Every structure is written in structure tokens, then in C-alpha cells.
């Protein structure tokens, strides 16, 4: 075997970061231990130590291996048979590299679970088949949704104790789906397993013959996480300025999102000075382009003042800039958070002083309802208004996880007090107090629907020189939006129930759907010519650019109006459009 080819193949495998969570004693550590054991990823000396530890601290009975002890290494964890701190395990298969975070299940360690989830691409939630969906299961599912983890595998464990009951499995699946219907998790999969017996972990033994899906390892190896990465918004927080000699001045850091190429025009924040990328330097030499999450040194064509803590972005793709933001916060401190409290804010490699201007509400993890409170205690989730001494350069967390996340640090004890995710502000025109009150007592507002669905309402109109290609494209567009997790509805002026309706009537229906938080795709004989005041209007014209109406927001040539073009437009509308 060519060792260089082997090492190159191993180096270029994709990496999947996986979180395991769920209620206490659902079998998270056992599952990961079994996964490592069945994958032949435990060395002989480790296996020998595991057998000894199983005899001393095992909970599986005499002579049996307690796979959980591979993860639970703290003395207190082994004595109590629980997980306290997040344990990370690194392993590889012929198809992919993995970093798995084993998170504690106890409510008092919810903050540890949130820490493990902050970098995860996918999550495995374990449910004890005997007990079903518990409060802590819901809490962890809510945090998975809150942290925008798009892929969730629900592993119903300990099926061996229920004789692998198909009826019980489907009952738990229905119960969990009912709860997560209120959350924004696009991809949820269910799998019946027995971690202790190995059923459906790395192979199928036939005990769940009624289950026709892939076993857990195959699902992890084939999971497509490309939709979780943001390659559009280039963000480069500068960590240090490198000047080894008078002829070179570079800016070192990690690309947190996006792609940069040699010759790209950039903007330095907060100075707003512009330049172009001269060279991209890495330990492996000069590159023509670099992307997240690579660490590089950028040399610019012009000598402009950039210091540690500044940010380099692409021209035309500027982040939001403000010293007042609204965010959801997972509280991690024993000391409750109150309005007026001051903290050190760490965001995008920069530290600044901040103050909690307002605690808007706490969120009940069981009902997902908001409650007005005076303080936010340990392990609770709330919404706040944060004011900072210097402006933040940020993206909304739903669009860019790295650009929308921050932590709050207690200035006295220096502990991490809270983890925040920046969200769009509540609608303008009402005070924060009124908005918080309305979110509890009045009809559901549009911004609340946007938070729940992960997008706001849209009115998308499709027309063209030939109506049949326009109709086909509109259907493809709605299908792609639906695939991305959007709440959609198709409208066609020639469909049953709408035949003979005027464009204005179709637009009225689309407007009502938009207010309800739905992204409607309407086929019209021509694009609306009158300016529309409602928010979220997007008009697509299929045909020649010279014949397109002035009202068109996007012109797509007929020959390009296929599924690929519809998929790209759907992603623009759902992810990149300022919803």
C-alpha cells in the first residue's frame, strides 16, 4: 500500500461532529462505548483496562463489559454511574472522521450539554424505551433546535427490555414528533437500538426485522451536512498581526465562515477601509483560495490599519453592526441573571463590556411558552436585550452560527455565565415591554412565527414569456423550499378553485399567507406592475432580459430554469434573504 496515498485519503475525509444527549440513564455513554467497541477502535490495553473497570464499577453484571466506562472517566462518574462532564472521543472509519461529544443527562448539567452542542453538526438524542419522552428529553431537543443543529437522530434505546416492541417504538416516535412539531429541526430520523446488545449500532442482528432503515453507524457515515455550512458570508476575525520583516504584513486568524480568493475586494471593520487580497498564506504554502474553518494569514495590497479584534469581510457582504442586540441566552451561572447586570462580552474574537438592558422573558421548556420573569436562573433559556460599549459586527445566528454566537463572562469570577445567540429584533413600533406582553397575551405575532418556523412569510411570484415553463419552475421552487424546511403553499391562477381569479385576488391570498408565516409561490400571467408595500415580495421572471418587466427581482433565462436553478433560488430565499 502507498502510505502517502493512504495518509492523503485519511486527511481528506470529511469530519462530522456529533452530540449525544438525552435524559439521565438513557444509555448515552454505553452507546458510544459500544460504537467504538464494535468498530474495532479500542486498543488491547484499553480493552484490558475496561474489563478491570467493569468488574469494579460496572453496572451490567458479572463478566460483562460496561461500555459506558470508556467515556465516564471521572471517579465520581464511575462511582455514581452517571456522566458529569462532556467527554469527547475521536475516531475514524473508512468513510469519515468523527468527534463525538458525550453529554450529561442530569438537569443540573444542562449547561454542559449546551457546551457540547455549540460545535456539533448533528445530534443523537437517546430515549429509554421504557420511559418514553421525558422533560429532559424535551429540554435537550429544544437546545438542539435553539443551537440550529439541523440533523437529529432519535435513538430509542433499551429495546431489548421491551422485547423489541414495534408498537412501543412507533408510540415514542409519534410522541416526540408531536413535541418537535413546534421546533425548527429540518431532519429528524428514528432508529430502534439496544446499546448494550449492539442491535442497530454498527450492524443489525435481525431482532428488529420490522425496521427497514440503516443502522446508526451507516447513518452517521452518510449524513450530508453541507447545508449546515455558510460559504456565503466571509468572516475573518483578526487574531494577530504578523510582521516578520519590513516587506511583509499579514493578518492571521481562522475563517469562521465563507470563502476568500486571491484578488477579492475586502472591507476592514470598524474602519471600513478597503483593499484587495494579495496573498493567502498557510503552513502548506500560498493558496489561491481558502474557506471555513481554515486558519490562514491574509496579506493585503494596501497598508491599512487593522488590529487584533478587528474583522475582515468581503465588500458587499457586510455584517450587521450595532451596540444593541437581541438574543436568546442559555444561562450557565449559579448566580441568576437580572436586568442591569454587567458582563464581559466575547464575540468573534473580540472582548467588550456589556449590560443586560432588558430581560424580556423566560421560555418554558415543556410548553415552549414565554413567561415574564425578574431573573433567569441556572440552566434556563431566556430572551434579552444586550447593550455593549463598542459595536458588534454580527450575523443572525440562524444564518451564521459563528457570527451570531457570543458568551457572557462574569467580570469578577471570570466564569462563563451565559451563551447567547443573536436573533432579529422584535418588530419595530412597540416598546420592548409591550412586545413581551403581547407575545404572551395577544395573538401570535409575525416575529414569533419567524422564530418558530425559522423564516418569515414570503410572497414569491413567478411569471414568464411562456407560462408552462414558469408553472413548472414554480412547482420546483416550492418543492425545494419545502425540502429546506420552509412552510410553503403553491398558488396557480389556473388551478381548480382559483380559475378566473385576477392577479390582484391571487396577491391578496398570498399576502394573507405571508402574514401567517407561509412562503407562498404564486404563478401569474404577468408580474405585478404596481409597487407593493407588504414585506417579503420577491418576483421571478423566466425569459429574455430585454423583455423582463421592471418589477422583476430575479431574471432567469428559460434554458436555465431547471431544478438546479430552483434549488439555488430556494436557498437564497430561505437562508440568505434577510428574513
Coordinates of C-alpha atoms in Angstrom, one line a residue:
X1 CA 0.0 0.0 0.0
X2 CA 1.2 3.5 -0.8
X3 CA 1.5 5.1 2.6
X4 CA 1.4 8.6 1.3
X5 CA -1.8 7.9 -0.7
X6 CA -3.3 6.3 2.5
X7 CA -2.4 9.3 4.6
X8 CA -3.7 11.7 2.0
X9 CA -7.0 9.8 1.8
X10 CA -7.3 9.9 5.6
X11 CA -6.5 13.6 5.8
X12 CA -9.2 14.5 3.3
X13 CA -12.0 12.5 4.9
X14 CA -14.9 14.7 5.9
X15 CA -15.3 15.4 9.7
X16 CA -18.6 15.0 11.5
X17 CA -19.0 16.5 15.0
X18 CA -21.8 14.6 16.8
X19 CA -23.5 15.3 20.1
X20 CA -25.2 12.6 22.2
X21 CA -27.8 13.8 24.7
X22 CA -31.0 12.8 26.4
X23 CA -32.2 12.2 29.9
X24 CA -30.2 10.5 32.6
X25 CA -29.6 6.8 32.3
X26 CA -30.9 6.7 28.7
X27 CA -27.6 5.0 27.7
X28 CA -25.6 7.7 26.0
X29 CA -22.1 6.6 27.3
X30 CA -23.0 3.0 26.7
X31 CA -24.0 3.7 23.1
X32 CA -20.7 5.5 22.3
X33 CA -18.7 2.8 24.0
X34 CA -20.5 0.1 22.1
X35 CA -20.0 2.1 18.8
X36 CA -16.2 2.2 19.5
X37 CA -16.1 -1.5 20.5
X38 CA -18.0 -2.8 17.5
X39 CA -16.0 -0.6 15.2
X40 CA -12.8 -2.3 16.4
X41 CA -11.5 1.1 17.6
X42 CA -10.3 0.1 21.1
X43 CA -6.7 -1.0 21.6
X44 CA -5.9 -4.2 23.5
X45 CA -4.6 -2.3 26.6
X46 CA -7.7 -0.1 26.7
X47 CA -9.9 -3.2 26.5
X48 CA -8.0 -4.9 29.3
X49 CA -8.4 -1.8 31.5
X50 CA -12.1 -1.6 30.5
X51 CA -12.6 -5.2 31.7
X52 CA -11.0 -4.4 35.0
X53 CA -13.0 -1.2 35.5
X54 CA -16.2 -3.2 34.6
X55 CA -15.5 -5.7 37.4
X56 CA -15.0 -2.8 39.9
X57 CA -17.6 -0.2 38.8
X58 CA -19.6 -1.9 36.1
X59 CA -23.4 -1.9 36.2
X60 CA -24.0 -4.6 33.6
X61 CA -23.5 -7.6 35.8
X62 CA -20.6 -10.0 36.5
X63 CA -18.4 -10.9 33.5
X64 CA -20.0 -8.3 31.2
X65 CA -18.3 -5.2 29.8
X66 CA -19.7 -1.9 30.8
X67 CA -19.1 0.1 27.7
X68 CA -20.1 3.4 29.4
X69 CA -16.8 3.3 31.4
X70 CA -14.9 4.1 28.1
X71 CA -16.5 7.6 28.4
X72 CA -17.1 8.1 32.1
X73 CA -13.5 8.6 33.3
X74 CA -14.0 10.7 36.4
X75 CA -14.0 8.9 39.7
X76 CA -17.4 10.5 40.7
X77 CA -18.9 9.4 37.3
X78 CA -17.8 5.8 37.8
X79 CA -19.0 5.7 41.4
X80 CA -22.4 7.1 40.6
X81 CA -22.8 5.6 37.1
X82 CA -23.6 8.9 35.6
X83 CA -21.9 11.4 33.2
X84 CA -21.0 14.8 34.7
X85 CA -18.7 16.5 32.3
X86 CA -18.6 16.4 28.5
X87 CA -16.4 13.7 27.2
X88 CA -15.0 13.8 23.7
X89 CA -14.0 10.8 21.6
X90 CA -12.2 10.9 18.3
X91 CA -12.3 8.0 15.9
X92 CA -12.4 7.3 12.2
X93 CA -13.9 4.8 9.8
X94 CA -13.1 4.1 6.1
X95 CA -15.7 6.7 5.1
X96 CA -15.4 9.6 7.7
X97 CA -13.8 11.1 10.7
X98 CA -15.8 11.7 13.9
X99 CA -15.7 13.7 17.0
X100 CA -18.4 12.5 19.4
X101 CA -19.4 14.5 22.5
X102 CA -20.9 12.5 25.3
X103 CA -23.1 15.0 27.3
X104 CA -24.6 14.6 30.8
X105 CA -28.3 13.9 31.2
X106 CA -29.0 15.4 34.6
X107 CA -30.9 18.7 34.6
X108 CA -28.2 20.4 36.7
X109 CA -25.7 19.7 34.0
X110 CA -27.7 21.2 31.1
X111 CA -25.1 23.9 30.7
X112 CA -22.5 21.1 30.0
X113 CA -24.8 19.8 27.3
X114 CA -25.2 23.2 25.7
X115 CA -21.4 23.5 25.6
X116 CA -21.1 20.2 23.7
X117 CA -23.8 21.2 21.3
X118 CA -22.3 24.5 20.4
X119 CA -19.9 23.0 17.8
X120 CA -22.0 20.0 16.7
X121 CA -23.1 19.3 13.1
X122 CA -25.6 16.6 14.2
X123 CA -27.1 15.2 17.4
X124 CA -28.2 11.9 18.7
X125 CA -30.9 12.0 21.3
X126 CA -31.4 8.8 23.3
X127 CA -34.7 7.8 24.7
X128 CA -35.2 5.0 27.2
X129 CA -37.9 2.8 25.5
X130 CA -39.4 2.0 29.0
X131 CA -39.9 5.6 29.9
X132 CA -40.5 7.4 26.6
X133 CA -40.2 11.2 26.1
X134 CA -39.2 12.9 29.4
X135 CA -38.8 16.5 30.4
X136 CA -35.1 16.4 30.0
X137 CA -35.5 14.8 26.5
X138 CA -37.6 17.8 25.6
X139 CA -35.1 20.3 27.1
X140 CA -32.3 18.8 25.1
X141 CA -34.3 18.7 21.9
X142 CA -35.2 22.4 22.4
X143 CA -31.5 23.3 22.9
X144 CA -30.6 21.3 19.7
X145 CA -33.2 23.4 17.9
X146 CA -32.0 26.6 19.6
X147 CA -28.4 26.0 18.5
X148 CA -29.5 25.3 14.9
X149 CA -28.3 21.7 14.7
X150 CA -30.2 20.7 11.6
X151 CA -29.8 16.9 11.8
X152 CA -31.2 14.9 14.7
X153 CA -31.1 11.1 15.1
X154 CA -33.5 9.8 17.8
X155 CA -32.2 6.5 19.1
X156 CA -34.9 4.7 21.1
X157 CA -32.6 2.6 23.4
X158 CA -33.1 -0.4 25.6
X159 CA -35.5 -2.0 23.1
X160 CA -34.2 -5.4 24.4
X161 CA -36.0 -4.8 27.7
X162 CA -39.3 -4.5 25.8
X163 CA -38.7 -7.5 23.5
X164 CA -38.1 -5.1 20.6
X165 CA -41.7 -3.9 20.5
X166 CA -42.5 -2.2 17.2
X167 CA -45.7 -0.7 18.8
X168 CA -43.8 0.9 21.6
X169 CA -41.2 2.3 19.2
X170 CA -43.8 4.0 17.0
X171 CA -45.6 5.3 20.0
X172 CA -42.4 7.1 21.2
X173 CA -41.8 8.3 17.6
X174 CA -45.3 9.9 17.5
X175 CA -44.9 11.5 20.9
X176 CA -41.5 13.0 20.0
X177 CA -42.7 14.3 16.6
X178 CA -45.7 16.0 18.3
X179 CA -43.3 17.9 20.6
X180 CA -40.8 18.8 17.9
X181 CA -43.5 20.0 15.5
X182 CA -43.1 23.3 17.4
X183 CA -39.3 23.3 16.8
X184 CA -37.2 24.1 13.8
X185 CA -35.2 20.9 13.1
X186 CA -35.3 20.1 9.4
X187 CA -34.0 16.5 9.5
X188 CA -35.3 14.1 12.2
X189 CA -34.7 10.3 12.0
X190 CA -35.7 7.5 14.3
X191 CA -33.9 4.2 14.9
X192 CA -34.6 1.4 17.5
X193 CA -31.5 0.2 19.2
X194 CA -30.1 -1.7 22.1
X195 CA -26.7 -0.2 23.1
X196 CA -25.9 -3.0 25.5
X197 CA -26.7 -5.8 23.0
X198 CA -25.4 -3.9 19.9
X199 CA -28.7 -4.0 17.9
X200 CA -28.7 -1.4 15.1
X201 CA -25.5 0.3 16.4
X202 CA -23.0 -1.0 13.8
X203 CA -25.0 -3.9 12.5
X204 CA -28.4 -5.5 12.5
X205 CA -29.0 -8.8 14.2
X206 CA -32.5 -9.3 13.0
X207 CA -34.2 -8.6 16.3
X208 CA -35.8 -5.5 14.7
X209 CA -36.7 -7.1 11.4
X210 CA -39.7 -4.7 11.2
X211 CA -37.2 -1.7 11.0
X212 CA -36.1 -1.1 7.4
X213 CA -33.7 1.8 7.9
X214 CA -29.9 1.8 8.2
X215 CA -28.1 1.1 11.4
X216 CA -26.6 4.0 13.4
X217 CA -23.0 4.0 12.0
X218 CA -24.2 3.9 8.4
X219 CA -26.5 6.9 9.1
X220 CA -23.6 8.8 10.6
X221 CA -21.2 8.0 7.8
X222 CA -23.7 9.1 5.1
X223 CA -25.2 12.2 6.8
X224 CA -25.0 15.2 4.4
X225 CA -24.1 18.3 6.5
X226 CA -23.3 20.6 3.6
X227 CA -26.5 22.6 4.4
X228 CA -25.1 23.4 7.8
X229 CA -22.1 25.4 6.5
X230 CA -22.2 29.0 5.5
X231 CA -19.9 29.6 2.5
X232 CA -21.6 32.9 1.5
X233 CA -20.8 35.3 4.3
X234 CA -17.0 35.7 4.6
X235 CA -16.0 36.5 8.2
X236 CA -12.4 36.7 9.3
X237 CA -11.8 37.9 12.9
X238 CA -8.2 39.0 13.1
X239 CA -6.3 37.3 15.9
X240 CA -2.8 38.7 15.5
X241 CA -0.8 40.9 13.1
X242 CA 2.3 39.2 11.7
X243 CA 5.2 41.3 10.6
X244 CA 8.4 39.2 10.4
X245 CA 10.2 41.7 8.2
X246 CA 9.6 45.2 6.7
X247 CA 8.4 43.6 3.4
X248 CA 5.5 41.5 4.8
X249 CA 2.5 42.5 6.9
X250 CA -0.1 39.8 7.3
X251 CA -3.3 39.2 9.4
X252 CA -3.6 35.8 11.0
X253 CA -6.9 34.2 12.1
X254 CA -9.4 31.5 11.4
X255 CA -12.0 31.9 8.7
X256 CA -15.2 31.4 10.6
X257 CA -17.5 31.3 7.6
X258 CA -17.4 31.9 3.8
X259 CA -14.7 31.7 1.1
X260 CA -11.9 34.1 0.2
X261 CA -9.9 34.2 -3.0
X262 CA -6.8 36.0 -4.1
X263 CA -7.8 39.3 -5.6
X264 CA -11.1 39.6 -3.7
X265 CA -12.0 43.1 -2.5
X266 CA -12.3 43.3 1.2
X267 CA -13.5 45.7 3.9
X268 CA -11.8 46.1 7.3
X269 CA -14.1 46.7 10.2
X270 CA -14.6 49.0 12.1
X271 CA -12.5 51.4 9.9
X272 CA -14.4 50.5 6.7
X273 CA -11.1 50.8 4.8
X274 CA -11.0 48.7 1.6
X275 CA -8.3 46.7 -0.1
X276 CA -7.7 43.5 -2.1
X277 CA -6.3 40.2 -1.0
X278 CA -2.7 39.9 -2.3
X279 CA -1.7 36.5 -1.0
X280 CA -3.2 33.8 1.2
X281 CA -0.5 32.2 3.3
X282 CA -0.8 28.8 5.0
X283 CA 1.7 26.3 6.6
X284 CA 1.4 24.4 3.3
X285 CA 2.3 27.4 1.1
X286 CA 0.3 30.0 -0.8
X287 CA -3.2 29.2 -1.8
X288 CA -5.5 30.7 -4.4
X289 CA -8.5 30.4 -2.1
X290 CA -9.3 29.4 1.4
X291 CA -12.6 28.7 3.2
X292 CA -14.1 28.0 6.7
X293 CA -12.7 26.6 9.0
X294 CA -9.1 27.1 7.7
X295 CA -6.6 29.2 9.6
X296 CA -4.7 31.4 7.3
X297 CA -2.7 34.6 7.0
X298 CA -4.0 37.3 4.6
X299 CA -1.7 39.8 3.0
X300 CA -3.4 42.8 1.5
X301 CA -2.4 45.0 -1.4
X302 CA -2.7 48.2 0.7
X303 CA -1.2 49.3 4.0
X304 CA -4.4 49.8 6.1
X305 CA -4.7 49.9 9.9
X306 CA -6.0 46.6 11.1
X307 CA -5.5 45.3 14.7
X308 CA -6.3 42.2 16.7
X309 CA -10.0 42.1 17.3
X310 CA -10.9 43.8 14.0
X311 CA -12.8 41.8 11.3
X312 CA -12.1 41.4 7.6
X313 CA -15.2 40.8 5.4
X314 CA -15.9 40.8 1.7
X315 CA -17.1 44.0 0.1
X316 CA -20.8 43.9 -0.4
X317 CA -21.4 41.2 2.3
X318 CA -21.2 43.4 5.4
X319 CA -22.5 42.0 8.7
X320 CA -24.9 43.9 11.0
X321 CA -23.2 46.5 13.1
X322 CA -24.8 47.6 16.4
X323 CA -24.2 48.2 20.1
X324 CA -27.6 46.9 20.9
X325 CA -28.7 43.4 20.0
X326 CA -31.5 41.0 21.0
X327 CA -30.6 37.4 21.7
X328 CA -31.6 34.1 23.3
X329 CA -29.4 33.1 26.2
X330 CA -28.7 29.7 27.9
X331 CA -27.8 30.7 31.4
X332 CA -24.9 28.8 32.9
X333 CA -24.1 30.6 36.2
X334 CA -25.3 29.8 39.7
X335 CA -25.9 33.5 40.1
X336 CA -29.2 34.4 38.3
X337 CA -29.1 37.0 35.5
X338 CA -31.1 40.2 36.0
X339 CA -31.7 43.3 34.0
X340 CA -28.9 45.8 34.6
X341 CA -26.2 43.2 35.2
X342 CA -22.9 43.9 33.6
X343 CA -20.7 41.3 31.9
X344 CA -17.7 40.9 29.6
X345 CA -19.0 40.0 26.1
X346 CA -16.8 37.7 24.0
X347 CA -17.9 37.8 20.3
X348 CA -15.9 36.9 17.1
X349 CA -12.6 37.0 18.9
X350 CA -13.3 40.4 20.5
X351 CA -14.0 41.4 24.1
X352 CA -16.1 44.4 25.1
X353 CA -18.1 45.4 28.1
X354 CA -21.9 44.8 28.1
X355 CA -25.0 45.3 30.1
X356 CA -28.3 43.4 30.2
X357 CA -30.6 46.2 29.1
X358 CA -33.7 44.0 29.4
X359 CA -34.7 40.5 30.3
X360 CA -37.7 40.1 28.0
X361 CA -38.9 36.6 29.0
X362 CA -38.0 33.1 30.1
X363 CA -39.0 30.1 27.9
X364 CA -40.9 27.1 29.5
X365 CA -39.1 24.1 28.0
X366 CA -42.2 21.9 28.3
X367 CA -44.7 24.1 26.5
X368 CA -42.3 26.5 24.8
X369 CA -44.3 29.4 26.0
X370 CA -42.7 32.7 27.1
X371 CA -43.0 33.9 30.6
X372 CA -42.2 37.3 32.1
X373 CA -39.7 36.9 34.9
X374 CA -37.4 39.1 37.0
X375 CA -34.4 36.9 36.8
X376 CA -33.0 34.0 34.7
X377 CA -31.8 31.1 36.9
X378 CA -29.2 28.4 36.1
X379 CA -29.9 26.2 33.0
X380 CA -32.9 28.3 31.9
X381 CA -33.3 29.9 28.4
X382 CA -34.4 33.4 28.0
X383 CA -34.5 36.3 25.6
X384 CA -32.6 39.5 26.4
X385 CA -31.6 42.9 25.0
X386 CA -27.8 43.4 25.3
X387 CA -26.1 46.7 25.1
X388 CA -22.3 46.9 24.5
X389 CA -19.7 49.6 24.9
X390 CA -18.4 49.1 21.4
X391 CA -20.4 47.9 18.4
X392 CA -20.6 44.2 17.5
X393 CA -20.1 43.0 13.9
X394 CA -22.6 40.2 13.8
X395 CA -24.9 38.0 11.8
X396 CA -28.1 36.4 13.0
X397 CA -27.4 33.0 14.5
X398 CA -29.9 31.3 12.2
X399 CA -27.9 32.5 9.2
X400 CA -24.4 32.1 10.5
X401 CA -23.7 30.2 13.7
X402 CA -20.2 31.6 14.2
X403 CA -21.1 35.2 13.5
X404 CA -24.2 35.1 15.7
X405 CA -22.9 33.5 18.9
X406 CA -21.4 35.1 21.9
X407 CA -20.6 34.4 25.6
X408 CA -21.1 36.4 28.7
X409 CA -18.3 36.3 31.2
X410 CA -18.7 37.3 34.9
X411 CA -16.1 40.2 35.3
X412 CA -15.5 39.2 39.0
X413 CA -15.2 35.4 38.9
X414 CA -14.2 35.2 35.2
X415 CA -16.5 32.2 34.7
X416 CA -18.7 31.8 31.6
X417 CA -22.1 33.0 32.8
X418 CA -24.2 32.5 29.6
X419 CA -24.1 31.6 25.9
X420 CA -26.1 33.8 23.6
X421 CA -27.5 33.5 20.1
X422 CA -28.3 36.8 18.3
X423 CA -31.7 37.0 16.8
X424 CA -33.7 39.6 14.8
X425 CA -35.3 42.3 16.9
X426 CA -39.0 42.2 17.7
X427 CA -41.0 44.2 15.2
X428 CA -40.5 48.0 15.3
X429 CA -43.1 50.4 16.6
X430 CA -43.7 48.9 20.0
X431 CA -41.7 49.1 23.2
X432 CA -39.9 46.0 24.4
X433 CA -42.2 45.9 27.4
X434 CA -45.2 46.0 25.1
X435 CA -43.7 43.3 22.8
X436 CA -43.0 41.0 25.7
X437 CA -46.5 41.5 27.0
X438 CA -48.1 40.9 23.6
X439 CA -46.1 37.7 23.0
X440 CA -47.9 36.3 26.0
X441 CA -51.3 37.8 25.9
X442 CA -52.2 38.7 22.3
X443 CA -52.5 36.9 19.0
X444 CA -49.2 35.3 17.7
X445 CA -47.1 38.0 16.1
X446 CA -45.2 37.6 12.8
X447 CA -41.8 37.7 14.5
X448 CA -42.9 34.8 16.9
X449 CA -43.9 32.7 13.8
X450 CA -40.5 33.5 12.2
X451 CA -38.7 32.3 15.4
X452 CA -40.7 29.1 15.4
X453 CA -40.6 28.3 11.7
X454 CA -37.0 29.6 11.1
X455 CA -38.3 32.0 8.4
X456 CA -40.8 34.8 7.9
X457 CA -43.7 34.9 5.4
X458 CA -42.9 35.5 1.8
X459 CA -44.8 36.3 -1.4
X460 CA -43.0 34.8 -4.3
X461 CA -44.4 35.5 -7.8
X462 CA -43.3 33.6 -10.9
X463 CA -44.2 34.6 -14.5
X464 CA -42.6 34.4 -17.9
X465 CA -42.9 34.7 -21.6
X466 CA -44.2 31.1 -21.7
X467 CA -46.5 30.3 -18.8
X468 CA -45.9 26.5 -18.9
X469 CA -42.1 26.7 -18.1
X470 CA -43.0 29.3 -15.4
X471 CA -45.5 26.9 -13.9
X472 CA -43.0 24.0 -13.8
X473 CA -40.3 26.2 -12.3
X474 CA -42.7 27.5 -9.6
X475 CA -43.5 23.9 -8.6
X476 CA -39.8 23.0 -8.5
X477 CA -39.1 26.1 -6.4
X478 CA -41.9 25.3 -3.9
X479 CA -40.6 21.7 -3.6
X480 CA -37.1 22.9 -2.9
X481 CA -38.2 25.4 -0.3
X482 CA -40.3 22.6 1.3
X483 CA -37.2 20.3 1.3
X484 CA -35.3 23.0 3.2
X485 CA -37.9 23.0 5.9
X486 CA -40.0 26.0 4.9
X487 CA -43.7 26.2 5.4
X488 CA -44.9 26.7 1.8
X489 CA -48.1 26.9 -0.3
X490 CA -48.4 26.9 -4.1
X491 CA -50.9 29.2 -5.9
X492 CA -51.7 28.9 -9.6
X493 CA -54.2 31.2 -11.2
X494 CA -55.3 28.4 -13.5
X495 CA -55.7 25.7 -10.7
X496 CA -59.0 24.4 -9.5
X497 CA -60.6 26.9 -7.1
X498 CA -58.6 29.8 -8.5
X499 CA -59.7 29.6 -12.1
X500 CA -60.6 33.0 -13.5
X501 CA -59.3 34.9 -10.4
X502 CA -57.5 38.2 -11.1
X503 CA -53.8 38.7 -10.3
X504 CA -54.9 41.1 -7.6
X505 CA -57.1 38.4 -5.9
X506 CA -54.2 35.9 -6.1
X507 CA -51.9 38.5 -4.5
X508 CA -54.4 39.1 -1.7
X509 CA -54.4 35.4 -0.9
X510 CA -50.6 35.4 -1.0
X511 CA -50.5 38.4 1.3
X512 CA -52.7 36.6 3.9
X513 CA -50.5 33.5 3.7
X514 CA -47.4 35.7 4.2
X515 CA -48.9 37.2 7.4
X516 CA -49.4 33.6 8.6
X517 CA -45.7 33.0 8.2
X518 CA -46.1 30.9 5.0
X519 CA -43.8 31.2 1.9
X520 CA -46.2 31.2 -0.9
X521 CA -45.2 30.6 -4.6
X522 CA -47.8 32.0 -7.0
X523 CA -47.9 31.6 -10.8
X524 CA -49.3 34.7 -12.5
X525 CA -49.8 35.6 -16.2
X526 CA -47.6 38.6 -15.6
X527 CA -45.6 40.1 -12.7
X528 CA -47.4 42.6 -10.6
X529 CA -46.7 46.1 -12.0
X530 CA -47.8 48.1 -9.1
X531 CA -45.4 48.7 -6.2
X532 CA -46.3 46.5 -3.3
X533 CA -45.9 47.9 0.3
X534 CA -46.0 44.5 2.0
X535 CA -42.8 43.0 3.3
X536 CA -41.3 39.9 1.7
X537 CA -42.2 40.4 -2.0
X538 CA -40.0 38.6 -4.5
X539 CA -40.8 38.5 -8.2
X540 CA -39.2 35.9 -10.6
X541 CA -39.3 36.4 -14.4
X542 CA -38.4 33.5 -16.8
X543 CA -37.3 34.7 -20.2
X544 CA -35.1 37.1 -22.0
X545 CA -33.7 40.0 -20.0
X546 CA -34.8 42.5 -22.6
X547 CA -38.4 41.5 -22.3
X548 CA -38.5 41.4 -18.5
X549 CA -40.8 43.7 -16.5
X550 CA -39.1 46.4 -14.5
X551 CA -40.7 44.9 -11.4
X552 CA -38.6 41.7 -11.7
X553 CA -36.3 40.9 -8.7
X554 CA -34.7 38.0 -10.5
X555 CA -34.5 37.2 -14.2
X556 CA -33.8 33.5 -15.1
X557 CA -33.2 32.5 -18.8
X558 CA -35.6 29.8 -19.9
X559 CA -32.7 27.4 -20.6
X560 CA -31.5 27.7 -17.0
X561 CA -35.0 27.3 -15.4
X562 CA -34.3 23.8 -14.2
X563 CA -34.3 22.0 -10.8
X564 CA -30.7 23.2 -10.1
X565 CA -31.6 26.8 -10.6
X566 CA -34.7 26.4 -8.5
X567 CA -32.6 24.8 -5.7
X568 CA -30.2 27.8 -5.7
X569 CA -33.0 30.3 -5.7
X570 CA -34.8 28.4 -2.8
X571 CA -31.6 28.5 -0.7
X572 CA -31.3 32.3 -1.4
X573 CA -34.8 32.9 -0.3
X574 CA -34.7 30.6 2.7
X575 CA -31.2 31.2 4.0
X576 CA -29.6 34.3 2.6
X577 CA -32.6 36.6 2.1
X578 CA -33.0 38.9 5.1
X579 CA -35.9 37.0 6.8

